[in-house]
Tab-separated table of C-alpha atoms in Angstrom:
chain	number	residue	atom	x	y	z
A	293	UNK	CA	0.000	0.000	0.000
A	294	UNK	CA	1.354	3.136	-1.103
A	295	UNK	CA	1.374	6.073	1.145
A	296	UNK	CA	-0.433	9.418	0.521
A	297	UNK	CA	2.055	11.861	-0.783
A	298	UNK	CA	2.110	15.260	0.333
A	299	UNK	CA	2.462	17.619	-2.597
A	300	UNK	CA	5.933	19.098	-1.279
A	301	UNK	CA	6.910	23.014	-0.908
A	302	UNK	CA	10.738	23.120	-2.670
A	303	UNK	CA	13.006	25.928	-3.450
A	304	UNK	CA	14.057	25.910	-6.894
A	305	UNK	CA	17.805	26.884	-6.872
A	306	UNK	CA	21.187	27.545	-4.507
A	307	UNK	CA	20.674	29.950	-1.269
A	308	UNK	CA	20.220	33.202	-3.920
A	309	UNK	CA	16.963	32.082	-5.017
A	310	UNK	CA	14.014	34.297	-3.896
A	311	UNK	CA	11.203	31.869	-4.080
A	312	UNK	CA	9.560	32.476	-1.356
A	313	UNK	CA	5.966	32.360	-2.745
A	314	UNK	CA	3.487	29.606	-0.995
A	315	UNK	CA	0.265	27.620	-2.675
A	316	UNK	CA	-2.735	28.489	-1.329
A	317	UNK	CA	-3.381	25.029	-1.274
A	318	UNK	CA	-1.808	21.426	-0.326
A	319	UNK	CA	-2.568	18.309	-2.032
A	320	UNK	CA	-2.391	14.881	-0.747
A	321	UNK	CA	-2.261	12.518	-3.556
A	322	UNK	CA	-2.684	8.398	-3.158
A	323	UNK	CA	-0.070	7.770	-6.143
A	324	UNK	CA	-0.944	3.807	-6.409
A	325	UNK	CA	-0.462	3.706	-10.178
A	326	UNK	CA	-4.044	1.600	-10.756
A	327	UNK	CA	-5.634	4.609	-9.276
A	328	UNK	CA	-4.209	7.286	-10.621
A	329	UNK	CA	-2.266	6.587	-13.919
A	330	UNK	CA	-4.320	7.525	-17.054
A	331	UNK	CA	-4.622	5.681	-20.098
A	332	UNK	CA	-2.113	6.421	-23.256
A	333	UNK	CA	-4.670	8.029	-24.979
A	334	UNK	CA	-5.248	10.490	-22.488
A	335	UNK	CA	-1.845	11.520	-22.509
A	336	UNK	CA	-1.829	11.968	-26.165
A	337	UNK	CA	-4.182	13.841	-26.431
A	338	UNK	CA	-3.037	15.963	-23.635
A	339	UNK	CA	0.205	16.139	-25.129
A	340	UNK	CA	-1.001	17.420	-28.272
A	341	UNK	CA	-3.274	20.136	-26.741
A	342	UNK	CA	-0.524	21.642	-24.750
A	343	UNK	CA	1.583	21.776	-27.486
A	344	UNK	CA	-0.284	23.530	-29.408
A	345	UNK	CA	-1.291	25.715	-26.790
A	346	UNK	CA	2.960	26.412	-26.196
A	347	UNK	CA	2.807	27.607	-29.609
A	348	UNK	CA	0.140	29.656	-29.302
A	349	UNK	CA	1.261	31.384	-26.121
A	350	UNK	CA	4.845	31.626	-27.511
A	351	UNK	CA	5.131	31.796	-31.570
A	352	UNK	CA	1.920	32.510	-33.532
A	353	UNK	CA	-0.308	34.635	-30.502
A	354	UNK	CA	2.536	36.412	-29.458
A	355	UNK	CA	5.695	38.138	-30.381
A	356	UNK	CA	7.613	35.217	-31.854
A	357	UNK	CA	5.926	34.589	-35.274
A	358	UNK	CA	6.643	38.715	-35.874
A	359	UNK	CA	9.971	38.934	-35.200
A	360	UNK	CA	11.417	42.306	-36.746
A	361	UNK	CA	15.060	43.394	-35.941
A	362	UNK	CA	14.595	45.352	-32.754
A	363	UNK	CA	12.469	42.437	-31.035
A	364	UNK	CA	14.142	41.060	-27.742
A	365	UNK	CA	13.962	37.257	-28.260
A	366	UNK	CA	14.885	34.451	-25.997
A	367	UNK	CA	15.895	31.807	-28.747
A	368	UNK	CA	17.867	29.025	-25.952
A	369	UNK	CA	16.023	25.500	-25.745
A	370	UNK	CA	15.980	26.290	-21.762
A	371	UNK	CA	13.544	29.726	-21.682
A	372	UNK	CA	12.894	30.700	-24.764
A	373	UNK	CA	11.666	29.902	-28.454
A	374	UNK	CA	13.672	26.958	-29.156
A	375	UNK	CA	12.267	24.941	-26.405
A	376	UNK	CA	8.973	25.609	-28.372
A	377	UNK	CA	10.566	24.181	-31.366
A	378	UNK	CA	12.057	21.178	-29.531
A	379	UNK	CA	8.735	20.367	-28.326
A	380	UNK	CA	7.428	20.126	-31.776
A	381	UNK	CA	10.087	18.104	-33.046
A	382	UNK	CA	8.702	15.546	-29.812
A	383	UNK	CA	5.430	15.696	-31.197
A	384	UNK	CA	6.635	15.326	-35.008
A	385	UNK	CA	8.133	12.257	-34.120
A	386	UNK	CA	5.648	10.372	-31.832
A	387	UNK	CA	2.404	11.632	-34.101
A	388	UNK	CA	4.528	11.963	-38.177
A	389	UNK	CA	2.496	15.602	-38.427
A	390	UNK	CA	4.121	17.078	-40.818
A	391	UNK	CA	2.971	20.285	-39.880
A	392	UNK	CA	4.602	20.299	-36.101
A	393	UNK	CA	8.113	19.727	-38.520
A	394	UNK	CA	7.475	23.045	-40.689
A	395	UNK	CA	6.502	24.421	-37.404
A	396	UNK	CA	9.764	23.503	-35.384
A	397	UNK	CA	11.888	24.738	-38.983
A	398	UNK	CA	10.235	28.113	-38.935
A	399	UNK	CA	11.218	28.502	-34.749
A	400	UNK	CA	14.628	27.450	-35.382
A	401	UNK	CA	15.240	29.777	-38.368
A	402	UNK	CA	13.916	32.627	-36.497
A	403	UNK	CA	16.195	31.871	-33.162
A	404	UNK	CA	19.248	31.425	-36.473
A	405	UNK	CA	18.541	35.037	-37.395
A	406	UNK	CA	18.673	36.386	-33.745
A	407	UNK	CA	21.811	33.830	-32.046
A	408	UNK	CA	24.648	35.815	-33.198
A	409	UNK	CA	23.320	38.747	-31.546
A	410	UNK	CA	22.193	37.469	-28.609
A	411	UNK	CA	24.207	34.250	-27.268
A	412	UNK	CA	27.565	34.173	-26.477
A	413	UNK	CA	27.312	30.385	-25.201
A	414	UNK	CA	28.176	27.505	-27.145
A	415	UNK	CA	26.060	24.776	-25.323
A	416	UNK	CA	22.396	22.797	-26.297
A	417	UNK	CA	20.093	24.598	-24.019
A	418	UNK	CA	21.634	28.134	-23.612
A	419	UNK	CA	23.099	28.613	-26.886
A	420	UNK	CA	24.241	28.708	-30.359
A	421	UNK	CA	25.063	25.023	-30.428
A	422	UNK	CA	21.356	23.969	-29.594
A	423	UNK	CA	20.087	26.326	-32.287
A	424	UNK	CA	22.555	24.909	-34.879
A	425	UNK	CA	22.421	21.118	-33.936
A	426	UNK	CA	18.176	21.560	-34.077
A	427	UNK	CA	18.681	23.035	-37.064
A	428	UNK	CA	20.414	20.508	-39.083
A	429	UNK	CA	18.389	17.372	-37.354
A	430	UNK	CA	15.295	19.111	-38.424
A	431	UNK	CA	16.382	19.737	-42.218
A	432	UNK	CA	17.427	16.127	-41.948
A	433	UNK	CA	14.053	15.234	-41.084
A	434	UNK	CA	12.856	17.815	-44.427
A	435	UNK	CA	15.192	16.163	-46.599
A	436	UNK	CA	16.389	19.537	-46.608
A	437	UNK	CA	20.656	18.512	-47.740
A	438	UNK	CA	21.504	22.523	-48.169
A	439	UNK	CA	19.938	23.560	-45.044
A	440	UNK	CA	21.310	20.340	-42.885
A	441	UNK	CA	25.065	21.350	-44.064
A	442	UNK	CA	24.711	25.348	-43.852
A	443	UNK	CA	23.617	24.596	-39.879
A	444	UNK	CA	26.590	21.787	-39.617
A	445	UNK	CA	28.876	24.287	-40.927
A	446	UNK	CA	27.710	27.058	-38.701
A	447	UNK	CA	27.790	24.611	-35.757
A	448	UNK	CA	31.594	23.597	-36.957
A	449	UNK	CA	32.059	27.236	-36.448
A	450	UNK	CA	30.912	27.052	-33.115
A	451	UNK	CA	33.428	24.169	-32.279
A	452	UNK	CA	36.453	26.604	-33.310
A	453	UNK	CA	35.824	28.880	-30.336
A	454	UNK	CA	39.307	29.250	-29.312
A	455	UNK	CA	38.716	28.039	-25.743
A	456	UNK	CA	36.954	24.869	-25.903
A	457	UNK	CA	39.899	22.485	-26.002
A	458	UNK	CA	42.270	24.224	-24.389
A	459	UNK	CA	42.743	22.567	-20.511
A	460	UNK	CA	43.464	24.437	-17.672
A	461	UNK	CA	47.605	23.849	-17.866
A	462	UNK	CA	47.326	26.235	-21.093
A	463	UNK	CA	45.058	28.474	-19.083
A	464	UNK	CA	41.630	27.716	-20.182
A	465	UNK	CA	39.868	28.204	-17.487
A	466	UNK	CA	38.060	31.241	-19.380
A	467	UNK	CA	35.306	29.114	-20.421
A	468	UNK	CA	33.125	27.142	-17.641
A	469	UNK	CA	32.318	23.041	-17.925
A	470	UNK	CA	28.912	23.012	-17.271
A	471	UNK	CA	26.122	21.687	-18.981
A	472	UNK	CA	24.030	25.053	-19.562
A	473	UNK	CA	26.805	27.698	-20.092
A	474	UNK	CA	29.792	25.278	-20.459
A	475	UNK	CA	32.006	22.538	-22.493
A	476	UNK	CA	29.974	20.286	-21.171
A	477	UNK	CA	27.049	21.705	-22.791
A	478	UNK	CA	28.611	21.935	-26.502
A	479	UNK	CA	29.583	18.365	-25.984
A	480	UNK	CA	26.225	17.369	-25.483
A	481	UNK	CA	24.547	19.041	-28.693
A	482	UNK	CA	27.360	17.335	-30.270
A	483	UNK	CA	25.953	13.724	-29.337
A	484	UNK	CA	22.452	15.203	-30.451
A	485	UNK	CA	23.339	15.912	-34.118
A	486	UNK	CA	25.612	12.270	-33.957
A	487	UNK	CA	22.669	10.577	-32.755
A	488	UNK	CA	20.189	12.037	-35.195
A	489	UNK	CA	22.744	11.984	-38.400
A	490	UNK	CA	24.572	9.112	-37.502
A	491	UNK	CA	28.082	8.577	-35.452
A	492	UNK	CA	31.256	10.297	-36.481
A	493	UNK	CA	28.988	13.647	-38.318
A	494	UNK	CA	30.977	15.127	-35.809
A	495	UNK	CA	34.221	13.668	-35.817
A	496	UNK	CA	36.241	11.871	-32.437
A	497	UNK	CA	39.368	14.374	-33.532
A	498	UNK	CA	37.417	17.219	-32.957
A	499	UNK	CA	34.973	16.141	-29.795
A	500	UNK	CA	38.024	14.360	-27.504
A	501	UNK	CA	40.395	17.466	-27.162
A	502	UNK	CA	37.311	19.126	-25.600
A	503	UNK	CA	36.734	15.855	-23.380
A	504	UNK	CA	40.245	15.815	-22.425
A	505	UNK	CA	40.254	19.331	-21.387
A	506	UNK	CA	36.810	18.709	-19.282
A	507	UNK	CA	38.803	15.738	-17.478
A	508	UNK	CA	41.790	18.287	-17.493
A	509	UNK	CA	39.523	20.821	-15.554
A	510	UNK	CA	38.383	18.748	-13.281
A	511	UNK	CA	41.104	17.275	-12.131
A	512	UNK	CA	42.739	21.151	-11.707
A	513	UNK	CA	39.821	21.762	-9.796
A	514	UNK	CA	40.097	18.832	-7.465
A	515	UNK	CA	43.533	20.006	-6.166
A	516	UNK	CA	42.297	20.837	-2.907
A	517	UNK	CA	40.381	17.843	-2.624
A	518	UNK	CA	41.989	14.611	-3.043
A	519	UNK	CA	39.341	12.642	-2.114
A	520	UNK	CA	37.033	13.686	-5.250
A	521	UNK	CA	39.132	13.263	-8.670
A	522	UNK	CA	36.982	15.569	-10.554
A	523	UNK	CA	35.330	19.009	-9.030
A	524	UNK	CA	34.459	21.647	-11.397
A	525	UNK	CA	33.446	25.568	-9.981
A	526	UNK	CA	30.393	27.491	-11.403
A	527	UNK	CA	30.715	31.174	-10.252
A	528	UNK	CA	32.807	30.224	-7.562
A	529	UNK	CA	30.941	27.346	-6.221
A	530	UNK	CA	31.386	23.681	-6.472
A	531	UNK	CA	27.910	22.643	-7.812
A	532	UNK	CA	26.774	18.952	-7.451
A	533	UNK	CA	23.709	19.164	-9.730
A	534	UNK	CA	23.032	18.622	-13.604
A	535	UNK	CA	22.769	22.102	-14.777
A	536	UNK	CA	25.736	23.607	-13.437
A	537	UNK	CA	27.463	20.928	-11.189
A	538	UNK	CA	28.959	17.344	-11.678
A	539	UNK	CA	26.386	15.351	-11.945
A	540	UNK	CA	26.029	17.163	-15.747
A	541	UNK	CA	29.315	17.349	-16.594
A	542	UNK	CA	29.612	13.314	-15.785
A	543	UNK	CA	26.138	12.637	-17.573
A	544	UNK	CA	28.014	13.836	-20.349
A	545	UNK	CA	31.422	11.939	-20.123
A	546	UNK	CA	29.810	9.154	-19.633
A	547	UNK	CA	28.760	9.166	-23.591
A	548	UNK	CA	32.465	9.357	-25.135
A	549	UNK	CA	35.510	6.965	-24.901
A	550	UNK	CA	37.285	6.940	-21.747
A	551	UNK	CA	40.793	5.582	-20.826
A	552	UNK	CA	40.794	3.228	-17.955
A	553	UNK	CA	42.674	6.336	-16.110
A	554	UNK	CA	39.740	8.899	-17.198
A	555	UNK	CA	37.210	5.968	-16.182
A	556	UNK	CA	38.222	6.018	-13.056
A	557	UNK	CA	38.476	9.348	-11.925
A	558	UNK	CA	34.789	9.188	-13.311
A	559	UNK	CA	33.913	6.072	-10.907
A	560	UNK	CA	36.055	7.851	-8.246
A	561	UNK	CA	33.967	10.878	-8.022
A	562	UNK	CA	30.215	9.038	-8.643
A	563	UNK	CA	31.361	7.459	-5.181
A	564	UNK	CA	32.505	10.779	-3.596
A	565	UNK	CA	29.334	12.055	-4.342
A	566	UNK	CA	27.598	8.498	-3.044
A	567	UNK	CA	29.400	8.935	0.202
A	568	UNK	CA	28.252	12.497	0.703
A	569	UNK	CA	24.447	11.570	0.400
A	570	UNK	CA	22.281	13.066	3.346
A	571	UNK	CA	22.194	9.860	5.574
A	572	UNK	CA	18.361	10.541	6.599
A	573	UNK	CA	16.772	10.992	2.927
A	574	UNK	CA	19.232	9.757	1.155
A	575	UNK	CA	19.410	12.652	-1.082
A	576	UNK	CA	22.218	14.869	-2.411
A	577	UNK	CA	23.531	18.028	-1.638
A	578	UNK	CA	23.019	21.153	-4.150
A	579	UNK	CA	26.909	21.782	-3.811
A	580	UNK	CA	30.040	20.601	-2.203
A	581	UNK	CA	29.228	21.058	1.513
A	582	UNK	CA	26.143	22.567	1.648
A	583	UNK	CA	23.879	21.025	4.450
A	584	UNK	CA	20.482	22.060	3.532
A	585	UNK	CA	18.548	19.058	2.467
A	586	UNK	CA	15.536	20.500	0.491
A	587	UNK	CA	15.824	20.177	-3.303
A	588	UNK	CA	14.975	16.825	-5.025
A	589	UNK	CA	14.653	18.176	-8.615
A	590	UNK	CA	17.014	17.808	-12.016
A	591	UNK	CA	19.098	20.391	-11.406
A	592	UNK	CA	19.604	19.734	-7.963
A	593	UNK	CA	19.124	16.921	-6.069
A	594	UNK	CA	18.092	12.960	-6.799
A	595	UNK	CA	16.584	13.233	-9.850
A	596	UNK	CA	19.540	14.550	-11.333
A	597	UNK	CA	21.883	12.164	-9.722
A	598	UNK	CA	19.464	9.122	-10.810
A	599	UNK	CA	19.810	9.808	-14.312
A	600	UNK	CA	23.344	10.007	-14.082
A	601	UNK	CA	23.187	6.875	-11.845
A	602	UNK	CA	21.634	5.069	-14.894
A	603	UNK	CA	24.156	6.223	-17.079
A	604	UNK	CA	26.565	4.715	-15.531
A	605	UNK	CA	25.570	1.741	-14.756
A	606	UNK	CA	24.844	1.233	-18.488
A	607	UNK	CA	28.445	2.197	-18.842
A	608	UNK	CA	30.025	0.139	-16.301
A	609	UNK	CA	27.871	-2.841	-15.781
A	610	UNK	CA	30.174	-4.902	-13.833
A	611	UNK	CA	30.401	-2.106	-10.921
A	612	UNK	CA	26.723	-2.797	-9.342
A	613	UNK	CA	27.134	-0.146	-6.765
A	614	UNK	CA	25.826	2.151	-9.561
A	615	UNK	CA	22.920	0.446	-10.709
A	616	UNK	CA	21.821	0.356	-6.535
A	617	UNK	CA	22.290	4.507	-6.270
A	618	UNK	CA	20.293	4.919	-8.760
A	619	UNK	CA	17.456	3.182	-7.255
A	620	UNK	CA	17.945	4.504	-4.160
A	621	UNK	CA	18.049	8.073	-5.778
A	622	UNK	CA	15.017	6.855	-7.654
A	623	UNK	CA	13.536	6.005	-4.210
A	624	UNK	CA	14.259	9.482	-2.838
A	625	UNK	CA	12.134	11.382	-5.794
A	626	UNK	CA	9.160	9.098	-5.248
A	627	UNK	CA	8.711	10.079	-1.709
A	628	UNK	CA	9.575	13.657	-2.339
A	629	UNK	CA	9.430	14.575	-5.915
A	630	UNK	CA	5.897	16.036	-6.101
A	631	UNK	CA	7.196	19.793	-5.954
A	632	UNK	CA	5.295	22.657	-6.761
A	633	UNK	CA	6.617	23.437	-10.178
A	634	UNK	CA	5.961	21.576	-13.420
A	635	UNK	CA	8.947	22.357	-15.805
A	636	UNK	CA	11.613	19.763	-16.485
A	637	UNK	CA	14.594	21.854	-14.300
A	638	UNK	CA	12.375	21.995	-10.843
A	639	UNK	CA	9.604	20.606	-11.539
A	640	UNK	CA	7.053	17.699	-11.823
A	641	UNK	CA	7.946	16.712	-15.152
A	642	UNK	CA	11.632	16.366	-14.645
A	643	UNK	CA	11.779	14.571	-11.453
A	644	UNK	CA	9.011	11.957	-13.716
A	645	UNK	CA	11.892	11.377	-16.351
A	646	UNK	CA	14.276	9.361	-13.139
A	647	UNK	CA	11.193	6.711	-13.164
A	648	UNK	CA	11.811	6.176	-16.603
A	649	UNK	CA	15.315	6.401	-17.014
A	650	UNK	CA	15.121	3.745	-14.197
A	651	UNK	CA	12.523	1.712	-16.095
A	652	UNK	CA	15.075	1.463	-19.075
A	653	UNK	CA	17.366	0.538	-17.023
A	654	UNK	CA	16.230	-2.234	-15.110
A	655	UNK	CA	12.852	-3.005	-16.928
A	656	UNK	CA	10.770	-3.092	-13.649
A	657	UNK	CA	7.202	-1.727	-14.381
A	658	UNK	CA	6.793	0.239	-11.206
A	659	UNK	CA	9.039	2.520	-12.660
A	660	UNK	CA	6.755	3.296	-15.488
A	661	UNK	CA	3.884	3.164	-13.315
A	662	UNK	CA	5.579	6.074	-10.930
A	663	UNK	CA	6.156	8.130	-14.290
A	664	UNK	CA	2.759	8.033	-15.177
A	665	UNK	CA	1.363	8.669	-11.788
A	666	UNK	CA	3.822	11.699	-11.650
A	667	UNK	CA	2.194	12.717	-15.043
A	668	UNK	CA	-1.510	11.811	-14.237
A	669	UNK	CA	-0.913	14.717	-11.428
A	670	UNK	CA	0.719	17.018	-14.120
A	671	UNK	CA	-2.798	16.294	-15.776
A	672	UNK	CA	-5.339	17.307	-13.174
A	673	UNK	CA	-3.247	20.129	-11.792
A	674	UNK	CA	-0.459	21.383	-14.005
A	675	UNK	CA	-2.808	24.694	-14.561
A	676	UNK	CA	-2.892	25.220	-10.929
A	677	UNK	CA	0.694	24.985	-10.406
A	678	UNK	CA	2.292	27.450	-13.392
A	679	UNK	CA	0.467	30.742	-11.756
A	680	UNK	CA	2.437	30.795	-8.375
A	681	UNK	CA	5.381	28.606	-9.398
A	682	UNK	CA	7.619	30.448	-11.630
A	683	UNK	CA	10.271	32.735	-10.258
A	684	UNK	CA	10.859	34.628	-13.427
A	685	UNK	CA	6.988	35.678	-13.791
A	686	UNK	CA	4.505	34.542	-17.259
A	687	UNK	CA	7.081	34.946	-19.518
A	688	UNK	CA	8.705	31.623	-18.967
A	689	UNK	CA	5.455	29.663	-18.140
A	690	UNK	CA	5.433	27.714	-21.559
A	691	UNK	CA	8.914	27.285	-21.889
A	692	UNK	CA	10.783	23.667	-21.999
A	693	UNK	CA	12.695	23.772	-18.455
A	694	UNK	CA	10.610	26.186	-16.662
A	695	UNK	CA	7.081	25.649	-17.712
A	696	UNK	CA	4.585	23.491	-19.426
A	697	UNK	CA	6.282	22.398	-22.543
A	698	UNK	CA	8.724	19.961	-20.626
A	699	UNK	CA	4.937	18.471	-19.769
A	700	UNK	CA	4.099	18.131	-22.954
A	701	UNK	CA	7.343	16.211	-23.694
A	702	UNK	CA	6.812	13.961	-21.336
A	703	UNK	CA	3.420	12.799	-22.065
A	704	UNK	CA	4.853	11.991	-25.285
A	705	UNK	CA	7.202	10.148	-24.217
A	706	UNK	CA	5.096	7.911	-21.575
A	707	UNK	CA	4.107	6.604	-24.881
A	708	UNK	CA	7.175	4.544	-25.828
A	709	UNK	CA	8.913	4.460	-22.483
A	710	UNK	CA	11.607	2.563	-23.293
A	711	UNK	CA	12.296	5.165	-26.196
A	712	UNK	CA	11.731	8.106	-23.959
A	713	UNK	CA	14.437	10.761	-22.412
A	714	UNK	CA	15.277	13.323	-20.982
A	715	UNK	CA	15.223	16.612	-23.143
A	716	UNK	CA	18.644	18.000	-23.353
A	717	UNK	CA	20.013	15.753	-20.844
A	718	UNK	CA	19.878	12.412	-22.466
A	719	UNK	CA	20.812	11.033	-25.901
């Protein structure tokens, strides 16, 4: 017999974050999967509505479909217009419309037109290399050859920013490892366009000198910490989360070629990081030393860490201690993963997508049966939730990481589980 869950009040980022704001309301929710999981169908449908109602609220009924040359745009996949196109590239591929893939072309050449202007980053979900790697997957998808090599090229272009493979012993410390703002974050957009156009678009020659200098920083920033062979600094802290810490800089190594050395300064600091877990929840601290215990979310906390988790135990199958973190992180978002946001960063939605990375991993049902009971509540109160739950105000209320399009995603993907993952996270 499951236990009722109560629907938990969570901070969404480090000590700076002013979210103070309270529901006027507190749910208690039996989440026994036969009473509260809907049917496939449901979701679909659901899925399609509130994608269309992203667009609406983001590209045709507002400013994005009108662009002109003096319009402020957000183009990143995390707040802005190209999380609107990555959602329709979800829906293009779980429904074949053809008209969500002439949607998602039109978004991405619009955030084209505005990137060099106004994004200095180089990563997937705060930059140039998400607009450029969308690009080219989605005139793959058009059979589009001229418009699938001008966005390669431009994203090669990208990959010659001076600092990217340049480790820390030839002072590159200019440029942060992270996934949102960091090496990390190119990296991963560089898996996306290998995965979608097959392996070696990107060639290994120019991908490892960035992975080396990742390790390289790392291991620089570990100097005063022997016990932890990688530790990496975002703004002066030592994050432990997926956004800005290790546990998304790892997510990422994970998906290249490691030497047995590199391998196990990777192992080395997954079980730093096990060893540091609070010893009553079992969760994970936002950043190296940090004592509060309150965020269980993607980009801080479990749900972060269990993705990771999974990773790695795909990687390194023979080391089991990997496989049981990740259920026990897994464990920790089920009791306390029902916060009050819905987006995929600090929200419902995200802390759904450790069920089913957990499900692929280990094939056990209950796993899909928590994501859908995570996503049956998205479905009866996700409009409840978005008024009071975002920081940054409307503006960022349909976006991919802070809204309701990471909902839509993932009721698309509850309908080939063992397909699904994480936008912008997993590959």
């Amino acid at each position: 017999m499951s236990p009722a869950v109560e629907f938990a009040s969570q901070e969404s980022h480090e000590d700076g974050d002013n979210n103070n704001e309270r529901l006027d309301f507190i749910l208690h929710m039996d989440l026994t999967a036969a009473n509260f999981s809907l049917p496939n169908e449901s979701f679909l449908k659901a899925a399609i509505s509130l994608k269309d109602q992203v667009v609406e609220m983001t590209w045709t009924g507002g400013r994005g479909s009108s662009v002109g040359t003096d319009t402020v745009v957000d183009p990143t996949v995390y707040s802005g217009l190209l999380g609107t196109a990555f959602t329709c590239l979800r829906s293009y591929e779980v429904t074949g419309n053809q008209k969500d893939l002439l949607l998602c072309s039109e978004i991405v050449d619009t955030c084209a037109a505005v990137a060099p202007a106004s994004s200095r980053h180089v990563t997937f979900l705060c930059g140039r290399g998400g607009i450029y790697a969308l690009g080219a997957v989605v005139a793959n998808y058009k059979g589009d050859q001229r418009r699938r090599d001008l966005f390669l090229n431009l994203f090669l272009e990208v990959a010659q920013e001076r600092a990217l493979p340049i480790g820390p012993e030839e002072g590159g410390f200019g440029m942060s490892y992270d996934l949102m703002y960091g090496r990390a974050g190119f990296l991963w957009s560089a898996l996306f366009l290998n995965q979608h156009l097959g392996e070696g678009t990107l060639p290994s020659d120019l991908l490892l000198p960035v992975v080396d200098a990742v390790l390289a920083g790392g291991r620089a920033g570990s100097s005063d910490n022997p016990a932890c062979p990688l530790m990496y600094r975002w703004h002066g802290t030592r994050y432990w989360g997926a956004a800005n810490g290790l546990a998304g800089v790892l997510q990422v190594l994970l998906h290249f070629p490691l030497s047995k050395e590199d391998a196990e300064d990777v192992k080395g600091t997954l079980r730093y990081m096990m060893s540091k877990r609070f010893l009553r929840s079992g969760n994970y601290p936002s950043s190296e030393g940090n004592p509060r215990d309150k965020l269980v979310q993607w980009s801080h906390g479990a749900t972060g860490m269990a993705i990771t988790l999974c990773k790695a135990s795909q990687v390194f199958p023979n080391d089991r201690e990997f496989r049981d973190a990740a259920i026990e992180a897994g464990e920790v978002v089920w009791k306390s993963g029902l916060v009050k946001k819905v987006g995929l960063a600090d929200g419902v939605a995200g802390n759904a997508y450790a069920f089913l990375s957990l499900y692929r991993l280990t094939g056990d049902s209950i796993y899909e049966e928590r994501a859908k009971a995570f996503a049956s509540f998205l479905y009866n109160n996700a409009s409840k939730l978005v008024p009071g739950g975002h920081v940054r105000g409307a503006d960022h209320a349909y976006s991919l990481f802070q809204g309701l399009a990471g909902t839509a995603c993932l009721w698309f993907d509850l309908l080939a589980p063992e397909m699904s993952r994480f936008p912008g996270y997993e590959v």
